[in-house]
Short mmCIF file of C-alpha atoms in Angstrom, two decimals:
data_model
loop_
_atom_site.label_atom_id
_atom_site.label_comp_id
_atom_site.label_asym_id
_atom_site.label_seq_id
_atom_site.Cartn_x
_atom_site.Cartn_y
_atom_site.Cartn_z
CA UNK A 57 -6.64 10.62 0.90
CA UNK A 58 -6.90 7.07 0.89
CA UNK A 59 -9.13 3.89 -0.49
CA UNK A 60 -9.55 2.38 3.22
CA UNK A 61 -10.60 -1.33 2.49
CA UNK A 62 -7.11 -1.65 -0.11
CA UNK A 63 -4.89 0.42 2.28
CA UNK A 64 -6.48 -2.26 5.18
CA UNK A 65 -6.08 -4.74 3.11
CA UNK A 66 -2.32 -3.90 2.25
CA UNK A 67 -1.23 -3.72 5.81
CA UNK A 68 -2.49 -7.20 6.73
CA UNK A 69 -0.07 -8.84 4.15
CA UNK A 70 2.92 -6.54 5.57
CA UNK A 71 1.67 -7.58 8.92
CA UNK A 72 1.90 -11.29 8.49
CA UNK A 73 5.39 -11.06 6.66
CA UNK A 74 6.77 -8.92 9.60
CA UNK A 75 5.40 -11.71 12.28
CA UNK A 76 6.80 -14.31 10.60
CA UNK A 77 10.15 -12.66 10.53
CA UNK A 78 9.96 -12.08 14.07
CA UNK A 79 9.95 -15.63 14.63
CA UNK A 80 13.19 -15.99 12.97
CA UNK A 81 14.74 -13.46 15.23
CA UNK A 82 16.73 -13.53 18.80
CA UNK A 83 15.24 -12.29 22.06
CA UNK A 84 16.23 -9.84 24.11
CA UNK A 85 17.35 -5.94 22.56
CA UNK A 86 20.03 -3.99 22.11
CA UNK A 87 21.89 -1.70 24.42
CA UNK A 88 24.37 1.22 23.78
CA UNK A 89 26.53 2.06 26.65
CA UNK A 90 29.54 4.72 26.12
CA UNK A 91 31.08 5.38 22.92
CA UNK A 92 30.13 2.25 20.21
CA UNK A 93 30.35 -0.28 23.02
CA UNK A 94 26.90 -2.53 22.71
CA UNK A 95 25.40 -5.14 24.60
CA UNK A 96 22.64 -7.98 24.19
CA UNK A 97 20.21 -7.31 27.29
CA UNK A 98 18.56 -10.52 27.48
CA UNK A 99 16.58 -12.01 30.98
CA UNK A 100 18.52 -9.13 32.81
CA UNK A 101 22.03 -10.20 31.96
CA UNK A 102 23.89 -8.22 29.57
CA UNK A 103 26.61 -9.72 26.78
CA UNK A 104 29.18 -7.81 25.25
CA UNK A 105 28.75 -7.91 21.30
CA UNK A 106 30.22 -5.18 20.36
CA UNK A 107 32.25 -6.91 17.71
CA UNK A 108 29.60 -9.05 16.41
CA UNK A 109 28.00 -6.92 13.44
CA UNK A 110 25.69 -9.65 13.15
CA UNK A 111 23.70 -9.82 16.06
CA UNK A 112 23.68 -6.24 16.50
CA UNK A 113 22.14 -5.59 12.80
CA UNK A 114 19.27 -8.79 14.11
CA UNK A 115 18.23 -6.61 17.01
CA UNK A 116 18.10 -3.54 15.30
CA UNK A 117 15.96 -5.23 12.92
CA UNK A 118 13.92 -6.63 15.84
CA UNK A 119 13.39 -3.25 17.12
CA UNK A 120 12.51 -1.58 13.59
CA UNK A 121 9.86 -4.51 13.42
CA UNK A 122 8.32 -3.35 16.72
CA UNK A 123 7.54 -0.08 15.56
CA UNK A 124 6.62 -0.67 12.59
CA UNK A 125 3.84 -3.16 13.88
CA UNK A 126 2.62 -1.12 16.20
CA UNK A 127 2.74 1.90 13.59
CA UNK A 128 0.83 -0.32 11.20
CA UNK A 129 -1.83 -1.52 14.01
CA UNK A 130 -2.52 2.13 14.89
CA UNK A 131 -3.14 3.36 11.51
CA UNK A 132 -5.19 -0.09 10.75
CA UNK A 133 -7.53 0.93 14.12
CA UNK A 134 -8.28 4.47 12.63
CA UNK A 135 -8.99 2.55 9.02
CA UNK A 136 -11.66 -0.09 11.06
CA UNK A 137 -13.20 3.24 12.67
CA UNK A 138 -13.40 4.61 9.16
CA UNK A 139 -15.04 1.36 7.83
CA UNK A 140 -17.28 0.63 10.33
CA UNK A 141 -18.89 3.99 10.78
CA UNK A 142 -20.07 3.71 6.54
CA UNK A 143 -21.01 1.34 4.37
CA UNK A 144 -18.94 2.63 1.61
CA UNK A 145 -15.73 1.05 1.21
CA UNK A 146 -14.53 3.87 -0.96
CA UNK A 147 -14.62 6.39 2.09
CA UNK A 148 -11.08 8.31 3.00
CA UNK A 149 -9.39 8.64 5.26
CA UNK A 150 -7.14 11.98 6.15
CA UNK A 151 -3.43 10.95 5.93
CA UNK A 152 -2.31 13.10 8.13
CA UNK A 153 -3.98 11.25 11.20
CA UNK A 154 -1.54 8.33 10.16
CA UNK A 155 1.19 7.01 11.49
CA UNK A 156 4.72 7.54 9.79
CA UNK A 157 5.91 4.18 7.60
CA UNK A 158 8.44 5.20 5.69
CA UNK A 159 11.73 3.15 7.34
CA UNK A 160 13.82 6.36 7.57
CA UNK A 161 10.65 7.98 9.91
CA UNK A 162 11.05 4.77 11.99
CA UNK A 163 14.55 4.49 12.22
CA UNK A 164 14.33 8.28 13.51
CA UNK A 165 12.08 7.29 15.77
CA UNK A 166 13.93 4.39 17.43
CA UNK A 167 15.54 5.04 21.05
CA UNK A 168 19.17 6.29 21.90
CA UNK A 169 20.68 3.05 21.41
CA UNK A 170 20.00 2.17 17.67
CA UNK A 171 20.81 5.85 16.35
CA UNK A 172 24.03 6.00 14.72
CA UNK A 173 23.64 2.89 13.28
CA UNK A 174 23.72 2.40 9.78
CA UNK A 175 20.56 2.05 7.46
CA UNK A 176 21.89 -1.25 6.19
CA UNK A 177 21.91 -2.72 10.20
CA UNK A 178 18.01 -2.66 10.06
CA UNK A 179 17.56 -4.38 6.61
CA UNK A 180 15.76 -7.02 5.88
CA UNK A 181 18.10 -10.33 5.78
CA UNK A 182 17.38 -11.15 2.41
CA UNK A 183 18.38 -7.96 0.76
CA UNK A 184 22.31 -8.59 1.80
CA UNK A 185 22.00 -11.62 0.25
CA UNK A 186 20.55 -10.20 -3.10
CA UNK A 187 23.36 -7.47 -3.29
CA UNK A 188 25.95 -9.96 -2.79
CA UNK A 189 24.60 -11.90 -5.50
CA UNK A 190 26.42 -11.47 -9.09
CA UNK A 191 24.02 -11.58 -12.12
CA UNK A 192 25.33 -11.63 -15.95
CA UNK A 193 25.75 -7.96 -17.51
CA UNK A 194 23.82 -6.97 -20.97
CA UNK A 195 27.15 -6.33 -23.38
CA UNK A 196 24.89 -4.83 -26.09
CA UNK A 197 26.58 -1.63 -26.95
CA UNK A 198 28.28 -0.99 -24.11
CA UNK A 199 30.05 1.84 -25.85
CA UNK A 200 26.63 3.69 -25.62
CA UNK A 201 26.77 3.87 -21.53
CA UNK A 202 28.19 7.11 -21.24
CA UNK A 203 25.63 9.23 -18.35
CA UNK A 204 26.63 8.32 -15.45
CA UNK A 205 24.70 8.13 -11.85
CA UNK A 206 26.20 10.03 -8.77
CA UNK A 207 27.49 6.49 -7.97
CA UNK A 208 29.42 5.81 -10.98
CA UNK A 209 27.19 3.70 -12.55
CA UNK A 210 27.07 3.96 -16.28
CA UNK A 211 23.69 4.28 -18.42
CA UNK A 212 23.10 4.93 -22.41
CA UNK A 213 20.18 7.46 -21.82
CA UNK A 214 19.86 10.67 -19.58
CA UNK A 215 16.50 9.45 -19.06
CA UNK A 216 17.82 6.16 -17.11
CA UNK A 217 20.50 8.36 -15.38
CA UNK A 218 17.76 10.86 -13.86
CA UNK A 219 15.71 7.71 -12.46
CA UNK A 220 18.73 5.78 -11.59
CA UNK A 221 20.15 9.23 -9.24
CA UNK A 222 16.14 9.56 -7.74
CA UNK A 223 16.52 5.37 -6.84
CA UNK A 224 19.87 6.19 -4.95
CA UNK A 225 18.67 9.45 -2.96
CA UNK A 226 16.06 7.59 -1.86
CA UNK A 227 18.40 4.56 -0.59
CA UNK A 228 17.27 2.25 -2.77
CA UNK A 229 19.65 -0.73 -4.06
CA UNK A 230 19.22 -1.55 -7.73
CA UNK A 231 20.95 -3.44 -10.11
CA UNK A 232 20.70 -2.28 -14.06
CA UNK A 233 20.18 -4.39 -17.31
CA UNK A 234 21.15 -7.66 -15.53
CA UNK A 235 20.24 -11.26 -16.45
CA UNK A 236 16.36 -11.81 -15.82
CA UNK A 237 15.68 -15.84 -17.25
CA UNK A 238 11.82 -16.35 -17.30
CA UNK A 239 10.08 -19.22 -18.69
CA UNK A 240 13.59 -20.27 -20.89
CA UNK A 241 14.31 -16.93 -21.83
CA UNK A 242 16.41 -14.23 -21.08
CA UNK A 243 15.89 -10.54 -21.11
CA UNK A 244 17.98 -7.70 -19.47
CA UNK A 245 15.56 -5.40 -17.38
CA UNK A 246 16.05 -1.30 -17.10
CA UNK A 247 16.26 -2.13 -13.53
CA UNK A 248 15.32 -4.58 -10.70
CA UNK A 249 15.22 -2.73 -7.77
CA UNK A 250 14.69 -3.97 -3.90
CA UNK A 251 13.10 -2.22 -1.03
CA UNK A 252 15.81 -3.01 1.19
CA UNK A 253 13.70 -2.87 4.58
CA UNK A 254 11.28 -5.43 3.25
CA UNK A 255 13.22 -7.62 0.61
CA UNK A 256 10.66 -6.77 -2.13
CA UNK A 257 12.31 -6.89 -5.52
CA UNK A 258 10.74 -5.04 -8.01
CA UNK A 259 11.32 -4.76 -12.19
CA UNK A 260 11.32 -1.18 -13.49
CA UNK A 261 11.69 -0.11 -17.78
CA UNK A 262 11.80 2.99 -18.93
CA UNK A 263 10.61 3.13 -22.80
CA UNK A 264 12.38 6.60 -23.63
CA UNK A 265 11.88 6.00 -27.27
CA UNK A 266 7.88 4.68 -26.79
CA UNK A 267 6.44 7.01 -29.94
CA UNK A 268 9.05 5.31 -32.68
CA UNK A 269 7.79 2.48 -34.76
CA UNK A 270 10.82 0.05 -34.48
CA UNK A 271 11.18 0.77 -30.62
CA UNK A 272 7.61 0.33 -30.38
CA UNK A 273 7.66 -2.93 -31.35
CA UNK A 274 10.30 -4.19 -29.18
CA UNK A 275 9.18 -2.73 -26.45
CA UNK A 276 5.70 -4.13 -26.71
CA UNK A 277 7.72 -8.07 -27.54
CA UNK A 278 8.93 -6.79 -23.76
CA UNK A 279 5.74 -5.89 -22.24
CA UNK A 280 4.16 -9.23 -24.11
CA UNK A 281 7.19 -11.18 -21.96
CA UNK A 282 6.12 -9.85 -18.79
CA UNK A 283 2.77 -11.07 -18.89
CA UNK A 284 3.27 -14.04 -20.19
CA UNK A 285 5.29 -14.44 -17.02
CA UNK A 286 3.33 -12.79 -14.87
CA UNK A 287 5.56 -10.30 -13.26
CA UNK A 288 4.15 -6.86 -12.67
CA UNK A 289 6.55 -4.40 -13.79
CA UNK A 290 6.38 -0.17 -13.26
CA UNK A 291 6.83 1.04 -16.68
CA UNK A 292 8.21 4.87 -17.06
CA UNK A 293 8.26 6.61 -20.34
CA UNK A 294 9.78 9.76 -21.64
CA UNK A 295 6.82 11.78 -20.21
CA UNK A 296 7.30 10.62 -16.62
CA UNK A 297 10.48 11.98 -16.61
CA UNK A 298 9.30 15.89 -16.71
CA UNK A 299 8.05 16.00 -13.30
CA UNK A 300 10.31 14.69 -10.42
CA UNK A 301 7.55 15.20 -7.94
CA UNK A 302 5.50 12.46 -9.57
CA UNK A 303 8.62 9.96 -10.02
CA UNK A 304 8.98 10.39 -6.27
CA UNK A 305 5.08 9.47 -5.53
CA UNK A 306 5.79 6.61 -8.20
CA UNK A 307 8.59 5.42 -5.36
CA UNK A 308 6.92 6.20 -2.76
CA UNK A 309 3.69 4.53 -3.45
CA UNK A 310 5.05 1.62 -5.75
CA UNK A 311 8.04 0.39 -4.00
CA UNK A 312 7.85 2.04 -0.38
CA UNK A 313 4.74 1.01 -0.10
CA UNK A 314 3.54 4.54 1.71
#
């Protein structure tokens, strides 16, 4: 069950971002003929671009975009029913009348043509651009990383590996204790992770150490840091980390967005 008038609200800033990206993006769609061959149907001609990765990852996008619209417009019709018919702007909604928004439902959903392609073809552009960006390492006791994800990457807590293998199952990018430089200083966060279908960055920390007094105290200088700077950050602590099934609502409803 839902709040309607946030969940309506929500969908009208995803709306206008995914218009505006439209705009950005080439007519025409995508066509699959035998084997991997692909064309560019545009004003009933079709061009061969097989070869150019490019243009076929821009009209995959373009087609993602389409669904999701019209995914989000359906479920925002059955929201306005909800809201109109009471005065209360707390009333719920069942979620199973809604629409599927998670990007892998989408992709599922997408015709012939665009299956077999892979997730990265129907990210948003800016997300390429972020992962092929290099950001300065935190050397502090480096010796400590010794848990490492099912990618290889290298943590100094159990606690960050568990979150770091939930991020990658769920096909999220992330990059851990980079360079973040706010206001003149720098700090290295737990994670800054991206929803890669939207180009939403987002700042995770996990305080695994929360109930001792030294730790307390840095990790409260952190939290101080943040707000000074005004970036909203997802804070996990040791206690989050017993129950998977609320981690993955924390994903879901945090960075997903669903």
């Amino acid at each position: 069950m839902i709040k309607l008038t946030n969940e309506f609200n929500h969908y009208l800033e995803i709306l206008t971002e995914l218009y505006q990206e439209l705009e950005s993006l080439p007519a025409g769609s995508l066509v699959k003929a035998r084997g991997s061959t692909f064309y560019h149907k545009i004003n009933g001609k079709r061009i061969g671009i097989t070869n150019d990765r490019k243009k076929i990852s821009e009209l995959a996008r373009k087609k993602f975009i389409f669904v999701f619209t019209r995914n989000i417009l359906y479920n925002m019709s059955l929201i306005k029913k909800g809201l109109t018919s009471s005065l209360e702007s707390t009333q719920t909604l069942d979620v199973k009348k809604l629409k599927p928004l998670h990007p892998r439902d989408i992709i599922n959903s997408l015709p012939e043509s665009y299956q077999g392609l892979s997730e990265s073809s129907f990210y948003h552009s800016s997300t390429g651009k972020w992962l092929a960006e290099t950001s300065a390492q935190n050397e502090y006791k480096k010796e400590l990383q010794t848990f490492k994800s099912k990618s290889g990457q290298l943590f100094r807590s159990r606690g960050e590996q568990s979150f770091a293998n939930l991020l990658e199952d769920n096909g999220l990018p992330y990059k851990s204790d980079v360079a973040l430089t706010l206001g003149g200083v720098t700090k290295y966060p737990d994670f800054i992770v991206i929803n890669p279908f939207t180009g939403k960055q987002f700042v995770l920390e996990f305080f695994g150490l929360a109930d001792q007094s030294g730790y307390d105290k840095k990790m409260n200088n952190k939290m101080d840091w943040y707000r000074m700077n005004n970036v909203e950050v997802i804070y996990l602590f040791e206690s989050d980390m017993r129950d998977s099934q609320h981690l993955q609502n924390l994903i879901d409803e945090k960075i997903w967005g669903i």
